Amino acid sequence: AILVAAAIQAKSEGDFSSSNNATSLNFMTGASEAATTKMTLSSAGNLTVTGDVNVGDDLDVTGDAVIDGTALVTGVLTTTAATVFNGGFTSNADTNTFTSANATDPLVIIKNTTNDADSARLHFVKDKGAAGADGDDIGNIIFIADNDAQQQTTFASIRAEVSDASDGAEGGKLNFYVASHDGESAPGLVINDGSAEDEVDVTIAFGAASVTTVAGTLTATGAVTANAGVVVDTMTLDAATLTATGDFT
């Protein structure tokens, strides 16, 4: 049988009257079957396509674009106005860059508008598809700027890692790094899981020449151990006893 291979059909969208002649154009094509509608242009100017739309040049949309399925963009997607994703957004790219030439931009806002005591969240997730191990890095926040030779240099960073991956004894480690005079990163503050439950160890400064300054009062609820001596201008003791196991000056 000879089948209709293609056709353009004008179809009424309702009963015609003196004030209504709404009509759609149906564009019909066939492959191994009689032609069926593959694209429809409604009286309101809405274009409905049942298959893929391939655009070889620019695509300008002056109104709303509603995509019920998946939009695959193999080139660059440029928007000149704000883009709103009401259903969430997932990027599988290795690098996503936000760029602005303004003085204090770009600005990234994570905003929670719920009337409760909870807050917004930012997750760094390490899912290696295998058993975790001590020392696994979880996330890095890296601060980079130009030095006076206009070389991009890491001046500070924050790194979270797994201190103890043992099931039932999980412990974390948070490192705060700064460039240490020669551009090399050194940890100035390390917060680490202790060796027992409810124990957290903190290491301040890096290297014997480092200086740690406390502007206010330093209060210790436990023992204070100084391996290289303590120099103070004035000392006030609340307790009645001062015990020195070595030399005390």
mmCIF file of C-alpha atoms in Angstrom:
data_model
loop_
_atom_site.group_PDB
_atom_site.id
_atom_site.type_symbol
_atom_site.label_atom_id
_atom_site.label_comp_id
_atom_site.label_asym_id
_atom_site.label_seq_id
_atom_site.Cartn_x
_atom_site.Cartn_y
_atom_site.Cartn_z
ATOM 1 C CA ALA A 1 0.000 0.000 0.000
ATOM 2 C CA ILE A 2 1.109 3.536 -0.666
ATOM 3 C CA LEU A 3 1.317 5.406 2.623
ATOM 4 C CA VAL A 4 1.299 9.161 3.216
ATOM 5 C CA ALA A 5 4.950 10.069 3.775
ATOM 6 C CA ALA A 6 4.491 13.658 4.969
ATOM 7 C CA ALA A 7 1.789 16.275 5.343
ATOM 8 C CA ILE A 8 0.952 19.656 6.828
ATOM 9 C CA GLN A 9 -2.496 19.758 8.348
ATOM 10 C CA ALA A 10 -4.503 22.690 9.656
ATOM 11 C CA LYS A 11 -6.673 21.581 12.555
ATOM 12 C CA SER A 12 -9.342 23.527 14.394
ATOM 13 C CA GLU A 13 -8.774 23.890 18.108
ATOM 14 C CA GLY A 14 -12.513 24.238 18.750
ATOM 15 C CA ASP A 15 -15.786 25.239 17.156
ATOM 16 C CA PHE A 16 -15.461 28.161 14.774
ATOM 17 C CA SER A 17 -17.597 31.226 15.302
ATOM 18 C CA SER A 18 -17.600 34.870 14.356
ATOM 19 C CA SER A 19 -15.123 35.498 17.201
ATOM 20 C CA ASN A 20 -13.169 32.240 17.223
ATOM 21 C CA ASN A 21 -11.095 30.616 14.522
ATOM 22 C CA ALA A 22 -8.277 29.132 16.630
ATOM 23 C CA THR A 23 -6.301 26.734 14.453
ATOM 24 C CA SER A 24 -3.181 24.629 14.864
ATOM 25 C CA LEU A 25 -0.745 23.516 12.215
ATOM 26 C CA ASN A 26 0.288 19.872 12.454
ATOM 27 C CA PHE A 27 3.497 18.839 10.720
ATOM 28 C CA MET A 28 3.376 15.135 9.918
ATOM 29 C CA THR A 29 6.112 12.747 8.802
ATOM 30 C CA GLY A 30 6.490 9.005 8.485
ATOM 31 C CA ALA A 31 9.344 6.498 8.461
ATOM 32 C CA SER A 32 7.973 3.039 7.737
ATOM 33 C CA GLU A 33 4.440 3.965 8.715
ATOM 34 C CA ALA A 34 1.812 6.447 7.612
ATOM 35 C CA ALA A 35 2.767 10.018 8.498
ATOM 36 C CA THR A 36 1.855 11.126 12.021
ATOM 37 C CA THR A 37 2.143 14.481 13.756
ATOM 38 C CA LYS A 38 5.680 15.174 14.927
ATOM 39 C CA MET A 39 5.423 18.928 15.436
ATOM 40 C CA THR A 40 2.490 21.222 16.241
ATOM 41 C CA LEU A 41 2.265 25.015 16.084
ATOM 42 C CA SER A 42 -0.722 26.211 18.114
ATOM 43 C CA SER A 43 -2.805 29.315 17.557
ATOM 44 C CA ALA A 44 -1.098 30.849 20.588
ATOM 45 C CA GLY A 45 2.318 30.407 18.960
ATOM 46 C CA ASN A 46 3.407 27.445 21.081
ATOM 47 C CA LEU A 47 5.579 24.928 19.268
ATOM 48 C CA THR A 48 5.458 21.305 20.417
ATOM 49 C CA VAL A 49 7.999 18.809 19.095
ATOM 50 C CA THR A 50 7.812 15.103 19.903
ATOM 51 C CA GLY A 51 11.447 14.370 19.038
ATOM 52 C CA ASP A 52 14.798 16.140 19.417
ATOM 53 C CA VAL A 53 15.427 19.725 18.343
ATOM 54 C CA ASN A 54 18.860 20.328 16.808
ATOM 55 C CA VAL A 55 19.899 23.977 16.485
ATOM 56 C CA GLY A 56 22.902 24.657 14.274
ATOM 57 C CA ASP A 57 23.157 28.353 15.185
ATOM 58 C CA ASP A 58 21.794 30.628 17.913
ATOM 59 C CA LEU A 59 18.425 29.886 19.508
ATOM 60 C CA ASP A 60 16.703 33.010 20.818
ATOM 61 C CA VAL A 61 13.762 32.489 23.193
ATOM 62 C CA THR A 62 11.914 35.670 24.139
ATOM 63 C CA GLY A 63 9.307 33.959 26.326
ATOM 64 C CA ASP A 64 9.318 31.038 28.723
ATOM 65 C CA ALA A 65 10.882 27.712 27.756
ATOM 66 C CA VAL A 66 9.304 24.707 29.474
ATOM 67 C CA ILE A 67 11.282 21.459 29.254
ATOM 68 C CA ASP A 68 9.518 18.398 30.629
ATOM 69 C CA GLY A 69 12.375 16.023 29.802
ATOM 70 C CA THR A 70 16.143 16.368 29.531
ATOM 71 C CA ALA A 71 17.880 19.302 27.837
ATOM 72 C CA LEU A 72 21.230 18.211 26.407
ATOM 73 C CA VAL A 73 23.606 21.076 25.665
ATOM 74 C CA THR A 74 26.843 19.952 24.008
ATOM 75 C CA GLY A 75 28.145 23.480 23.507
ATOM 76 C CA VAL A 76 28.059 26.623 25.656
ATOM 77 C CA LEU A 77 24.803 27.670 27.335
ATOM 78 C CA THR A 78 24.773 31.443 27.891
ATOM 79 C CA THR A 79 22.078 33.281 29.829
ATOM 80 C CA THR A 80 21.956 37.074 30.089
ATOM 81 C CA ALA A 81 19.437 37.024 32.963
ATOM 82 C CA ALA A 82 19.081 34.990 36.153
ATOM 83 C CA THR A 83 18.484 31.272 35.640
ATOM 84 C CA VAL A 84 16.065 29.622 38.060
ATOM 85 C CA PHE A 85 16.024 25.868 38.689
ATOM 86 C CA ASN A 86 12.938 24.953 40.709
ATOM 87 C CA GLY A 87 13.594 21.221 40.548
ATOM 88 C CA GLY A 88 17.253 21.169 41.581
ATOM 89 C CA PHE A 89 20.393 21.230 39.497
ATOM 90 C CA THR A 90 23.080 18.590 38.950
ATOM 91 C CA SER A 91 26.370 19.232 37.175
ATOM 92 C CA ASN A 92 28.610 16.337 36.132
ATOM 93 C CA ALA A 93 31.421 18.611 34.935
ATOM 94 C CA ASP A 94 34.859 18.442 36.543
ATOM 95 C CA THR A 95 35.073 22.227 36.844
ATOM 96 C CA ASN A 96 32.346 24.875 37.271
ATOM 97 C CA THR A 97 33.488 28.500 37.230
ATOM 98 C CA PHE A 98 31.655 31.635 38.362
ATOM 99 C CA THR A 99 33.297 34.768 36.932
ATOM 100 C CA SER A 100 32.604 38.472 37.435
ATOM 101 C CA ALA A 101 34.526 41.665 36.655
ATOM 102 C CA ASN A 102 32.829 43.579 39.499
ATOM 103 C CA ALA A 103 34.840 44.591 42.569
ATOM 104 C CA THR A 104 33.206 42.322 45.164
ATOM 105 C CA ASP A 105 31.666 39.666 42.920
ATOM 106 C CA PRO A 106 30.853 36.910 42.191
ATOM 107 C CA LEU A 107 28.733 36.297 45.261
ATOM 108 C CA VAL A 108 27.397 32.804 46.019
ATOM 109 C CA ILE A 109 24.401 32.716 48.377
ATOM 110 C CA ILE A 110 23.000 29.581 49.989
ATOM 111 C CA LYS A 111 19.727 30.764 51.517
ATOM 112 C CA ASN A 112 17.185 29.052 53.762
ATOM 113 C CA THR A 113 13.795 30.795 54.062
ATOM 114 C CA THR A 114 12.008 28.269 56.302
ATOM 115 C CA ASN A 115 10.576 29.665 59.548
ATOM 116 C CA ASP A 116 12.419 27.328 61.919
ATOM 117 C CA ALA A 117 15.716 27.006 63.770
ATOM 118 C CA ASP A 118 17.464 24.967 61.062
ATOM 119 C CA SER A 119 19.921 26.328 58.510
ATOM 120 C CA ALA A 120 21.132 25.807 54.948
ATOM 121 C CA ARG A 121 23.790 23.166 54.324
ATOM 122 C CA LEU A 122 26.874 22.718 52.191
ATOM 123 C CA HIS A 123 28.064 19.132 51.717
ATOM 124 C CA PHE A 124 31.496 17.911 50.666
ATOM 125 C CA VAL A 125 30.988 14.201 50.009
ATOM 126 C CA LYS A 126 33.756 11.668 49.390
ATOM 127 C CA ASP A 127 32.253 8.428 48.032
ATOM 128 C CA LYS A 128 35.151 6.376 46.696
ATOM 129 C CA GLY A 129 33.088 3.266 45.988
ATOM 130 C CA ALA A 130 35.310 1.292 48.337
ATOM 131 C CA ALA A 131 36.177 1.074 52.019
ATOM 132 C CA GLY A 132 37.389 4.350 53.490
ATOM 133 C CA ALA A 133 40.921 4.626 54.872
ATOM 134 C CA ASP A 134 42.755 6.799 57.365
ATOM 135 C CA GLY A 135 44.041 9.924 55.651
ATOM 136 C CA ASP A 136 41.342 10.089 52.963
ATOM 137 C CA ASP A 137 40.727 13.736 52.028
ATOM 138 C CA ILE A 138 37.053 14.732 52.211
ATOM 139 C CA GLY A 139 37.048 18.321 50.998
ATOM 140 C CA ASN A 140 39.313 21.301 50.342
ATOM 141 C CA ILE A 141 38.587 25.021 50.339
ATOM 142 C CA ILE A 142 41.540 26.752 48.676
ATOM 143 C CA PHE A 143 42.221 30.513 48.629
ATOM 144 C CA ILE A 144 44.332 31.619 45.644
ATOM 145 C CA ALA A 145 45.585 35.086 44.657
ATOM 146 C CA ASP A 146 48.420 36.783 42.767
ATOM 147 C CA ASN A 147 51.795 37.375 44.384
ATOM 148 C CA ASP A 148 53.782 40.478 43.390
ATOM 149 C CA ALA A 149 55.122 38.591 40.349
ATOM 150 C CA GLN A 150 51.510 38.017 39.278
ATOM 151 C CA GLN A 151 51.817 34.279 39.888
ATOM 152 C CA GLN A 152 48.702 32.509 41.090
ATOM 153 C CA THR A 153 49.595 31.287 44.585
ATOM 154 C CA THR A 154 47.738 29.356 47.276
ATOM 155 C CA PHE A 155 47.805 31.603 50.362
ATOM 156 C CA ALA A 156 45.439 29.634 52.602
ATOM 157 C CA SER A 157 43.313 26.508 52.607
ATOM 158 C CA ILE A 158 41.010 24.436 54.781
ATOM 159 C CA ARG A 159 41.115 20.672 54.418
ATOM 160 C CA ALA A 160 38.944 18.027 56.045
ATOM 161 C CA GLU A 161 40.103 14.432 56.136
ATOM 162 C CA VAL A 162 39.464 11.069 57.729
ATOM 163 C CA SER A 163 41.621 10.595 60.795
ATOM 164 C CA ASP A 164 40.285 7.165 61.748
ATOM 165 C CA ALA A 165 38.089 5.213 59.328
ATOM 166 C CA SER A 166 37.474 2.301 61.732
ATOM 167 C CA ASP A 167 33.816 1.268 61.843
ATOM 168 C CA GLY A 168 32.477 2.345 65.240
ATOM 169 C CA ALA A 169 35.516 4.502 66.043
ATOM 170 C CA GLU A 170 35.273 7.071 63.237
ATOM 171 C CA GLY A 171 37.298 10.224 63.786
ATOM 172 C CA GLY A 172 37.850 13.344 61.717
ATOM 173 C CA LYS A 173 40.594 15.901 61.205
ATOM 174 C CA LEU A 174 40.299 19.544 60.157
ATOM 175 C CA ASN A 175 43.417 21.424 59.003
ATOM 176 C CA PHE A 176 43.790 25.182 58.532
ATOM 177 C CA TYR A 177 46.782 25.995 56.312
ATOM 178 C CA VAL A 178 48.517 29.270 55.386
ATOM 179 C CA ALA A 179 51.455 30.006 53.103
ATOM 180 C CA SER A 180 54.494 29.908 55.396
ATOM 181 C CA HIS A 181 56.779 32.735 54.217
ATOM 182 C CA ASP A 182 58.013 30.859 51.126
ATOM 183 C CA GLY A 183 54.677 29.963 49.551
ATOM 184 C CA GLU A 184 54.713 26.501 51.087
ATOM 185 C CA SER A 185 51.509 25.620 52.928
ATOM 186 C CA ALA A 186 51.841 24.787 56.615
ATOM 187 C CA PRO A 187 49.095 23.902 59.118
ATOM 188 C CA GLY A 188 48.547 26.695 61.652
ATOM 189 C CA LEU A 189 45.593 25.011 63.326
ATOM 190 C CA VAL A 190 44.817 21.303 63.394
ATOM 191 C CA ILE A 191 41.705 19.877 65.077
ATOM 192 C CA ASN A 192 42.040 16.132 65.361
ATOM 193 C CA ASP A 193 40.151 13.163 66.734
ATOM 194 C CA GLY A 194 41.620 11.987 70.042
ATOM 195 C CA SER A 195 42.407 8.475 71.198
ATOM 196 C CA ALA A 196 39.185 8.071 73.196
ATOM 197 C CA GLU A 197 35.516 9.004 72.964
ATOM 198 C CA ASP A 198 34.715 12.685 73.581
ATOM 199 C CA GLU A 199 38.370 13.650 73.164
ATOM 200 C CA VAL A 200 39.416 16.221 70.569
ATOM 201 C CA ASP A 201 43.044 17.311 70.253
ATOM 202 C CA VAL A 202 44.072 20.746 68.937
ATOM 203 C CA THR A 203 47.504 21.754 67.636
ATOM 204 C CA ILE A 204 48.220 25.485 67.262
ATOM 205 C CA ALA A 205 51.082 26.955 65.171
ATOM 206 C CA PHE A 206 53.774 25.181 63.165
ATOM 207 C CA GLY A 207 57.462 24.971 63.957
ATOM 208 C CA ALA A 208 59.454 25.939 67.065
ATOM 209 C CA ALA A 209 59.852 29.568 65.926
ATOM 210 C CA SER A 210 56.089 30.131 65.693
ATOM 211 C CA VAL A 211 54.438 32.632 68.027
ATOM 212 C CA THR A 212 50.934 32.175 69.441
ATOM 213 C CA THR A 213 49.368 35.287 70.935
ATOM 214 C CA VAL A 214 46.386 35.260 73.304
ATOM 215 C CA ALA A 215 44.954 38.767 73.568
ATOM 216 C CA GLY A 216 42.671 38.048 76.506
ATOM 217 C CA THR A 217 42.577 35.451 79.257
ATOM 218 C CA LEU A 218 43.836 31.919 78.708
ATOM 219 C CA THR A 219 41.910 29.485 80.883
ATOM 220 C CA ALA A 220 42.934 25.848 81.249
ATOM 221 C CA THR A 221 40.601 23.367 82.923
ATOM 222 C CA GLY A 222 43.321 20.708 82.851
ATOM 223 C CA ALA A 223 47.093 20.562 83.101
ATOM 224 C CA VAL A 224 49.249 22.966 81.096
ATOM 225 C CA THR A 225 52.470 21.429 79.773
ATOM 226 C CA ALA A 226 55.262 23.618 78.390
ATOM 227 C CA ASN A 227 58.123 21.684 76.828
ATOM 228 C CA ALA A 228 60.270 24.736 76.089
ATOM 229 C CA GLY A 229 59.580 26.927 79.126
ATOM 230 C CA VAL A 230 57.019 29.595 80.003
ATOM 231 C CA VAL A 231 57.769 33.320 80.102
ATOM 232 C CA VAL A 232 55.202 35.564 81.816
ATOM 233 C CA ASP A 233 55.255 39.117 83.133
ATOM 234 C CA THR A 234 52.693 38.516 85.867
ATOM 235 C CA MET A 235 51.168 35.294 87.191
ATOM 236 C CA THR A 236 48.096 35.047 89.404
ATOM 237 C CA LEU A 237 47.269 31.737 91.063
ATOM 238 C CA ASP A 238 43.736 30.981 92.203
ATOM 239 C CA ALA A 239 44.900 27.773 93.857
ATOM 240 C CA ALA A 240 47.027 27.693 96.982
ATOM 241 C CA THR A 241 49.676 25.363 95.584
ATOM 242 C CA LEU A 242 52.138 25.694 92.732
ATOM 243 C CA THR A 243 54.066 22.516 91.983
ATOM 244 C CA ALA A 244 57.166 22.526 89.775
ATOM 245 C CA THR A 245 58.741 19.229 88.772
ATOM 246 C CA GLY A 246 61.774 20.973 87.274
ATOM 247 C CA ASP A 247 63.438 24.382 87.412
ATOM 248 C CA PHE A 248 61.081 27.291 87.998
ATOM 249 C CA THR A 249 62.192 30.892 87.589
#
